[in-house]
CSV table of C-alpha atoms and ligand atoms in Angstrom, one decimal:
chain,number,residue,atom,x,y,z
A,1,UNK,CA,45.0,93.5,102.2
A,2,UNK,CA,44.3,94.6,105.9
A,3,UNK,CA,45.4,92.0,108.5
A,4,UNK,CA,43.0,90.8,111.3
A,5,UNK,CA,44.6,91.9,114.6
A,6,UNK,CA,41.6,90.9,116.8
A,7,UNK,CA,42.7,89.0,119.9
A,8,UNK,CA,41.5,85.3,119.7
A,9,UNK,CA,39.8,85.7,123.1
A,10,UNK,CA,37.7,88.7,122.0
A,11,UNK,CA,34.2,88.0,120.6
A,12,UNK,CA,34.3,88.4,116.8
A,13,UNK,CA,32.9,91.8,115.9
A,14,UNK,CA,30.8,92.1,112.8
A,15,UNK,CA,32.9,93.5,110.0
A,16,UNK,CA,32.4,97.3,109.5
A,17,UNK,CA,29.9,98.0,106.8
A,18,UNK,CA,31.9,98.9,103.7
A,19,UNK,CA,30.2,102.0,102.5
A,20,UNK,CA,32.7,103.1,99.9
A,21,UNK,CA,33.5,106.7,99.0
A,22,UNK,CA,30.7,109.3,99.6
A,23,UNK,CA,28.8,110.5,96.6
A,24,UNK,CA,30.5,114.0,96.7
A,25,UNK,CA,33.9,112.3,96.3
A,26,UNK,CA,32.6,111.0,93.0
A,27,UNK,CA,31.7,114.3,91.4
A,28,UNK,CA,30.7,112.7,88.1
A,29,UNK,CA,27.7,110.9,89.7
A,30,UNK,CA,25.4,114.0,89.9
A,31,UNK,CA,26.0,115.2,86.3
A,32,UNK,CA,25.6,111.6,85.1
A,33,UNK,CA,22.2,111.2,86.7
A,34,UNK,CA,21.2,114.7,85.5
A,35,UNK,CA,22.1,113.9,81.9
A,36,UNK,CA,20.3,110.5,82.0
A,37,UNK,CA,17.1,112.0,83.5
A,38,UNK,CA,17.2,115.0,81.2
A,39,UNK,CA,17.6,112.8,78.1
A,40,UNK,CA,14.7,110.6,79.1
A,41,UNK,CA,12.5,113.6,80.1
A,42,UNK,CA,13.2,115.3,76.7
A,43,UNK,CA,12.7,112.2,74.5
A,44,UNK,CA,10.4,109.7,76.1
A,45,UNK,CA,7.1,111.8,76.1
A,46,UNK,CA,7.2,112.2,72.3
A,47,UNK,CA,7.0,108.4,72.0
A,48,UNK,CA,4.3,107.8,74.6
A,49,UNK,CA,1.6,110.0,73.1
A,50,UNK,CA,0.6,107.4,70.5
A,51,UNK,CA,0.6,110.2,68.0
A,52,UNK,CA,2.9,109.5,65.0
A,53,UNK,CA,3.2,113.3,64.5
A,54,UNK,CA,5.2,113.6,67.7
A,55,UNK,CA,8.0,111.3,66.6
A,56,UNK,CA,11.3,113.1,66.5
A,57,UNK,CA,12.7,110.9,63.7
A,58,UNK,CA,11.4,110.3,60.2
A,59,UNK,CA,9.0,107.3,60.1
A,60,UNK,CA,8.6,104.8,57.3
A,61,UNK,CA,5.9,106.1,55.0
A,62,UNK,CA,4.4,102.7,54.4
A,63,UNK,CA,3.8,101.8,58.0
A,64,UNK,CA,4.2,104.9,60.3
A,65,UNK,CA,2.1,103.5,63.1
A,66,UNK,CA,4.0,100.2,63.4
A,67,UNK,CA,7.3,102.1,63.1
A,68,UNK,CA,6.2,104.5,65.9
A,69,UNK,CA,5.1,101.7,68.2
A,70,UNK,CA,8.5,99.9,67.7
A,71,UNK,CA,10.3,103.1,68.6
A,72,UNK,CA,8.0,103.7,71.6
A,73,UNK,CA,8.9,100.2,73.0
A,74,UNK,CA,12.6,100.6,72.2
A,75,UNK,CA,12.7,104.0,73.9
A,76,UNK,CA,10.6,103.1,77.0
A,77,UNK,CA,12.8,100.0,77.7
A,78,UNK,CA,15.9,102.1,76.7
A,79,UNK,CA,14.9,104.7,79.4
A,80,UNK,CA,14.9,101.9,82.0
A,81,UNK,CA,18.4,100.8,80.8
A,82,UNK,CA,19.8,104.4,80.9
A,83,UNK,CA,18.5,105.1,84.4
A,84,UNK,CA,19.4,101.8,85.9
A,85,UNK,CA,22.9,101.7,84.4
A,86,UNK,CA,23.6,105.1,85.9
A,87,UNK,CA,22.8,103.5,89.3
A,88,UNK,CA,25.0,100.5,88.6
A,89,UNK,CA,28.2,102.5,88.2
A,90,UNK,CA,27.7,104.4,91.4
A,91,UNK,CA,30.4,103.0,93.8
A,92,UNK,CA,28.6,104.1,97.0
A,93,UNK,CA,25.3,102.3,96.1
A,94,UNK,CA,27.2,99.2,95.0
A,95,UNK,CA,29.0,98.9,98.3
A,96,UNK,CA,26.4,100.2,100.8
A,97,UNK,CA,23.4,98.5,99.2
A,98,UNK,CA,24.5,95.5,97.3
A,99,UNK,CA,20.9,94.2,97.2
A,100,UNK,CA,19.7,97.3,95.4
A,101,UNK,CA,22.7,96.9,93.0
A,102,UNK,CA,21.7,93.4,92.2
A,103,UNK,CA,18.0,94.3,91.8
A,104,UNK,CA,18.7,97.3,89.5
A,105,UNK,CA,21.3,95.2,87.7
A,106,UNK,CA,18.6,92.6,86.8
A,107,UNK,CA,16.3,95.4,85.8
A,108,UNK,CA,19.0,96.8,83.6
A,109,UNK,CA,19.6,93.5,81.8
A,110,UNK,CA,16.1,92.1,81.6
A,111,UNK,CA,13.8,95.2,81.5
A,112,UNK,CA,16.3,97.4,79.7
A,113,UNK,CA,19.0,95.8,77.5
A,114,UNK,CA,17.1,92.7,76.4
A,115,UNK,CA,13.7,94.3,75.2
A,116,UNK,CA,15.3,97.6,74.2
A,117,UNK,CA,18.1,95.8,72.4
A,118,UNK,CA,15.8,93.5,70.5
A,119,UNK,CA,13.7,96.4,69.4
A,120,UNK,CA,16.9,98.4,68.6
A,121,UNK,CA,17.8,95.7,66.1
A,122,UNK,CA,14.3,95.9,64.5
A,123,UNK,CA,14.3,99.8,64.4
A,124,UNK,CA,17.9,99.7,63.0
A,125,UNK,CA,16.6,97.7,60.0
A,126,UNK,CA,13.4,99.7,59.6
A,127,UNK,CA,15.0,103.1,60.1
A,128,UNK,CA,15.0,105.5,57.1
A,129,UNK,CA,18.8,105.8,57.6
A,130,UNK,CA,20.8,104.2,54.8
A,131,UNK,CA,22.8,100.9,55.0
A,132,UNK,CA,26.0,102.4,56.5
A,133,UNK,CA,24.0,103.8,59.4
A,134,UNK,CA,21.9,100.6,59.8
A,135,UNK,CA,25.2,98.5,60.0
A,136,UNK,CA,26.5,100.9,62.6
A,137,UNK,CA,23.4,100.5,64.7
A,138,UNK,CA,23.3,96.8,64.3
A,139,UNK,CA,27.0,96.6,65.4
A,140,UNK,CA,26.1,98.7,68.5
A,141,UNK,CA,23.1,96.3,69.3
A,142,UNK,CA,25.3,93.2,69.0
A,143,UNK,CA,28.1,94.7,71.2
A,144,UNK,CA,25.5,95.9,73.7
A,145,UNK,CA,24.3,92.3,74.1
A,146,UNK,CA,27.8,90.9,74.1
A,147,UNK,CA,29.2,93.1,76.8
A,148,UNK,CA,26.1,92.9,78.9
A,149,UNK,CA,25.8,89.1,78.9
A,150,UNK,CA,29.6,88.7,79.4
A,151,UNK,CA,29.2,90.9,82.5
A,152,UNK,CA,26.2,89.0,83.7
A,153,UNK,CA,28.0,85.6,83.2
A,154,UNK,CA,31.0,86.9,85.1
A,155,UNK,CA,28.8,88.0,88.0
A,156,UNK,CA,27.1,84.6,88.1
A,157,UNK,CA,30.5,82.9,88.2
A,158,UNK,CA,31.6,85.4,90.9
A,159,UNK,CA,34.4,86.8,88.8
A,160,UNK,CA,33.6,90.3,90.0
A,161,UNK,CA,36.7,92.0,88.5
A,162,UNK,CA,35.6,90.8,85.0
A,163,UNK,CA,32.0,91.6,85.8
A,164,UNK,CA,32.9,95.3,86.5
A,165,UNK,CA,35.0,95.5,83.3
A,166,UNK,CA,32.3,94.2,81.0
A,167,UNK,CA,29.6,96.3,82.7
A,168,UNK,CA,31.7,99.5,82.3
A,169,UNK,CA,31.8,98.7,78.5
A,170,UNK,CA,28.0,97.9,78.5
A,171,UNK,CA,27.4,101.2,80.2
A,172,UNK,CA,29.5,103.1,77.7
A,173,UNK,CA,27.5,101.6,74.8
A,174,UNK,CA,24.2,102.4,76.6
A,175,UNK,CA,25.3,106.0,77.0
A,176,UNK,CA,26.3,106.3,73.4
A,177,UNK,CA,22.7,107.3,72.6
A,178,UNK,CA,23.3,110.4,74.7
A,179,UNK,CA,26.8,111.0,73.2
A,180,UNK,CA,25.2,110.6,69.7
A,181,UNK,CA,23.2,113.9,70.2
A,182,UNK,CA,26.4,115.7,71.1
A,183,UNK,CA,28.2,114.4,68.1
A,184,UNK,CA,25.4,115.4,65.8
A,185,UNK,CA,25.8,119.0,67.0
A,186,UNK,CA,29.6,118.9,66.6
A,187,UNK,CA,29.4,117.3,63.1
A,188,UNK,CA,26.8,119.8,61.9
A,189,UNK,CA,29.1,122.6,62.9
A,190,UNK,CA,32.1,120.9,61.3
A,191,UNK,CA,30.3,120.2,58.0
A,192,UNK,CA,28.3,123.4,57.6
A,193,UNK,CA,31.2,125.2,55.9
A,194,UNK,CA,31.1,122.5,53.2
A,195,UNK,CA,27.4,122.8,52.2
A,196,UNK,CA,28.0,125.2,49.3
A,197,UNK,CA,31.1,123.4,48.0
A,198,UNK,CA,31.2,119.6,48.6
A,199,UNK,CA,27.4,119.3,49.1
A,200,UNK,CA,26.5,121.7,46.3
A,201,UNK,CA,23.9,123.3,48.5
A,202,UNK,CA,22.2,120.0,49.4
A,203,UNK,CA,21.7,120.4,53.2
A,204,UNK,CA,19.8,117.1,53.3
A,205,UNK,CA,22.8,115.2,52.0
A,206,UNK,CA,25.0,116.9,54.7
A,207,UNK,CA,22.5,115.8,57.4
A,208,UNK,CA,22.5,112.2,56.0
A,209,UNK,CA,26.3,112.1,56.4
A,210,UNK,CA,26.1,113.6,59.9
A,211,UNK,CA,23.5,110.9,60.9
A,212,UNK,CA,25.8,108.0,59.7
A,213,UNK,CA,29.0,109.5,61.1
A,214,UNK,CA,27.4,110.2,64.5
A,215,UNK,CA,26.1,106.7,64.8
A,216,UNK,CA,29.6,105.2,64.4
A,217,UNK,CA,31.6,107.9,66.2
A,218,UNK,CA,29.3,107.9,69.3
A,219,UNK,CA,29.8,104.2,70.3
A,220,UNK,CA,33.4,103.8,69.1
A,221,UNK,CA,34.6,106.8,71.1
A,222,UNK,CA,32.5,105.8,74.1
A,223,UNK,CA,34.0,102.3,74.0
A,224,UNK,CA,37.5,103.7,73.7
A,225,UNK,CA,37.0,106.1,76.7
A,226,UNK,CA,35.7,103.1,78.7
A,227,UNK,CA,38.8,101.0,77.8
A,228,UNK,CA,41.1,103.9,78.8
A,229,UNK,CA,39.2,104.2,82.1
A,230,UNK,CA,39.6,100.5,82.8
A,231,UNK,CA,43.3,100.4,81.9
A,232,UNK,CA,44.4,103.6,83.7
A,233,UNK,CA,46.5,103.1,86.8
A,234,UNK,CA,44.7,103.4,90.2
A,235,UNK,CA,45.4,106.8,91.9
A,236,UNK,CA,47.3,105.2,94.8
A,237,UNK,CA,49.8,103.5,92.5
A,238,UNK,CA,50.2,106.7,90.5
A,239,UNK,CA,51.1,108.6,93.7
A,240,UNK,CA,53.5,105.9,95.0
A,241,UNK,CA,55.3,105.8,91.6
A,242,UNK,CA,56.5,109.4,92.2
A,243,UNK,CA,58.7,108.9,95.3
A,244,UNK,CA,60.0,105.6,93.8
A,245,UNK,CA,61.0,107.4,90.6
A,246,UNK,CA,62.6,110.1,92.6
A,247,UNK,CA,64.7,107.6,94.7
A,248,UNK,CA,65.6,105.8,91.5
A,249,UNK,CA,67.1,108.9,90.0
A,250,UNK,CA,68.9,110.0,93.2
A,251,UNK,CA,70.4,106.5,94.0
B,1,HEM,C1,22.7,100.8,72.8
B,1,HEM,C2,22.0,100.3,71.8
B,1,HEM,C3,21.0,101.1,71.0
B,1,HEM,C4,20.8,101.0,69.7
B,1,HEM,C5,21.5,100.1,68.7
B,1,HEM,C6,19.7,102.0,69.3
B,1,HEM,C7,19.2,102.1,68.1
B,1,HEM,C8,18.3,103.1,67.7
B,1,HEM,C9,17.8,103.2,66.4
B,1,HEM,C10,18.2,102.5,65.1
B,1,HEM,C11,16.9,104.3,66.4
B,1,HEM,C12,16.1,104.8,65.2
B,1,HEM,C13,16.8,106.0,64.6
B,1,HEM,C14,16.2,106.5,63.4
B,1,HEM,O1,15.2,105.9,62.9
B,1,HEM,O2,16.7,107.5,62.8
B,1,HEM,C15,16.8,104.7,67.8
B,1,HEM,C16,16.1,105.7,68.2
B,1,HEM,C17,16.0,106.2,69.5
B,1,HEM,N1,16.6,105.6,70.6
B,1,HEM,FE1,17.9,104.0,70.5
B,1,HEM,N2,19.3,102.6,70.5
B,1,HEM,C18,20.0,102.1,71.5
B,1,HEM,C19,19.9,102.5,72.9
B,1,HEM,C20,19.0,103.4,73.3
B,1,HEM,C21,18.9,103.8,74.7
B,1,HEM,C22,19.6,103.2,75.9
B,1,HEM,C23,18.0,104.8,74.7
B,1,HEM,C24,17.6,105.5,76.0
B,1,HEM,C25,16.4,106.1,76.2
B,1,HEM,C26,17.6,105.1,73.4
B,1,HEM,C27,16.7,106.1,73.0
B,1,HEM,C28,16.3,106.3,71.7
B,1,HEM,C29,15.5,107.5,71.3
B,1,HEM,C30,15.0,108.6,72.2
B,1,HEM,C31,15.3,107.4,69.9
B,1,HEM,C32,14.5,108.2,69.0
B,1,HEM,C33,15.3,109.3,68.3
B,1,HEM,C34,15.1,110.6,69.0
B,1,HEM,O3,14.0,111.0,69.2
B,1,HEM,O4,16.2,111.2,69.2
B,1,HEM,N3,18.2,104.2,72.5
B,1,HEM,N4,17.7,104.0,68.5
């Protein structure tokens, strides 16, 4: 920690504003926002037209309108969650504008995670996906609530290190919806060669497997990447370890 070397006689100067690293020193910020905005722009309109024919997933035959409305709510609030959580992990914004960070954090939790998560639980059960997929989505919903509220509690108790760790996990779970689309593409390519053999030409069965596998893989892998990110050593310590190792071997 920096020591205060100000002479006692001098008038205390206001502490320099801690602005943190510039956005261009965090090259992942721009693609992150781009991905979040693109995902919302590509998906949300199909669920705001109030036309069940626009839905990009299969609706329940018995109650398509209700199913569509539940999805619309889930996706509208989910879009708020996706956009606000991209802001939350931006170090510059956090340090230069802590008020904005707090306001968008409240939006993330109360206008994003809570309503979108409750509706995610409902659409998980209602979805035409089979039980293994429903369980995967319900697990994701539960963990999204858990990590988010653990993060909120830590912030309220001013345990900011814990707050950051829980919120990084919550962010990873929120972005699993984006990763899910990527995994669907990868899994389709991986399973296509097995359509004639294992699936006996039944492409629908192959897509059903892809749907379930992508639900589980997307949030588990995202969570593991988040944990790796949290546990990796800071750059400064990685750098200082090199000369120390070198002196240790030459001593
Ligand atoms: C993290 C917890 C989340 C869970 C558990 C969850 C769960 C679900 C479920 C079960 C469905 C219905 C799938 C089907 O019937 O086949 C769905 C659809 C959808 N969700 Fe979520 N979701 C979550 C977060 C989000 C977020 C943050 C967004 C951001 C906008 C989002 C956007 C969508 C979209 C666009 C669809 C419709 C499918 C499509 O058109 O691709 N979800 N979600």
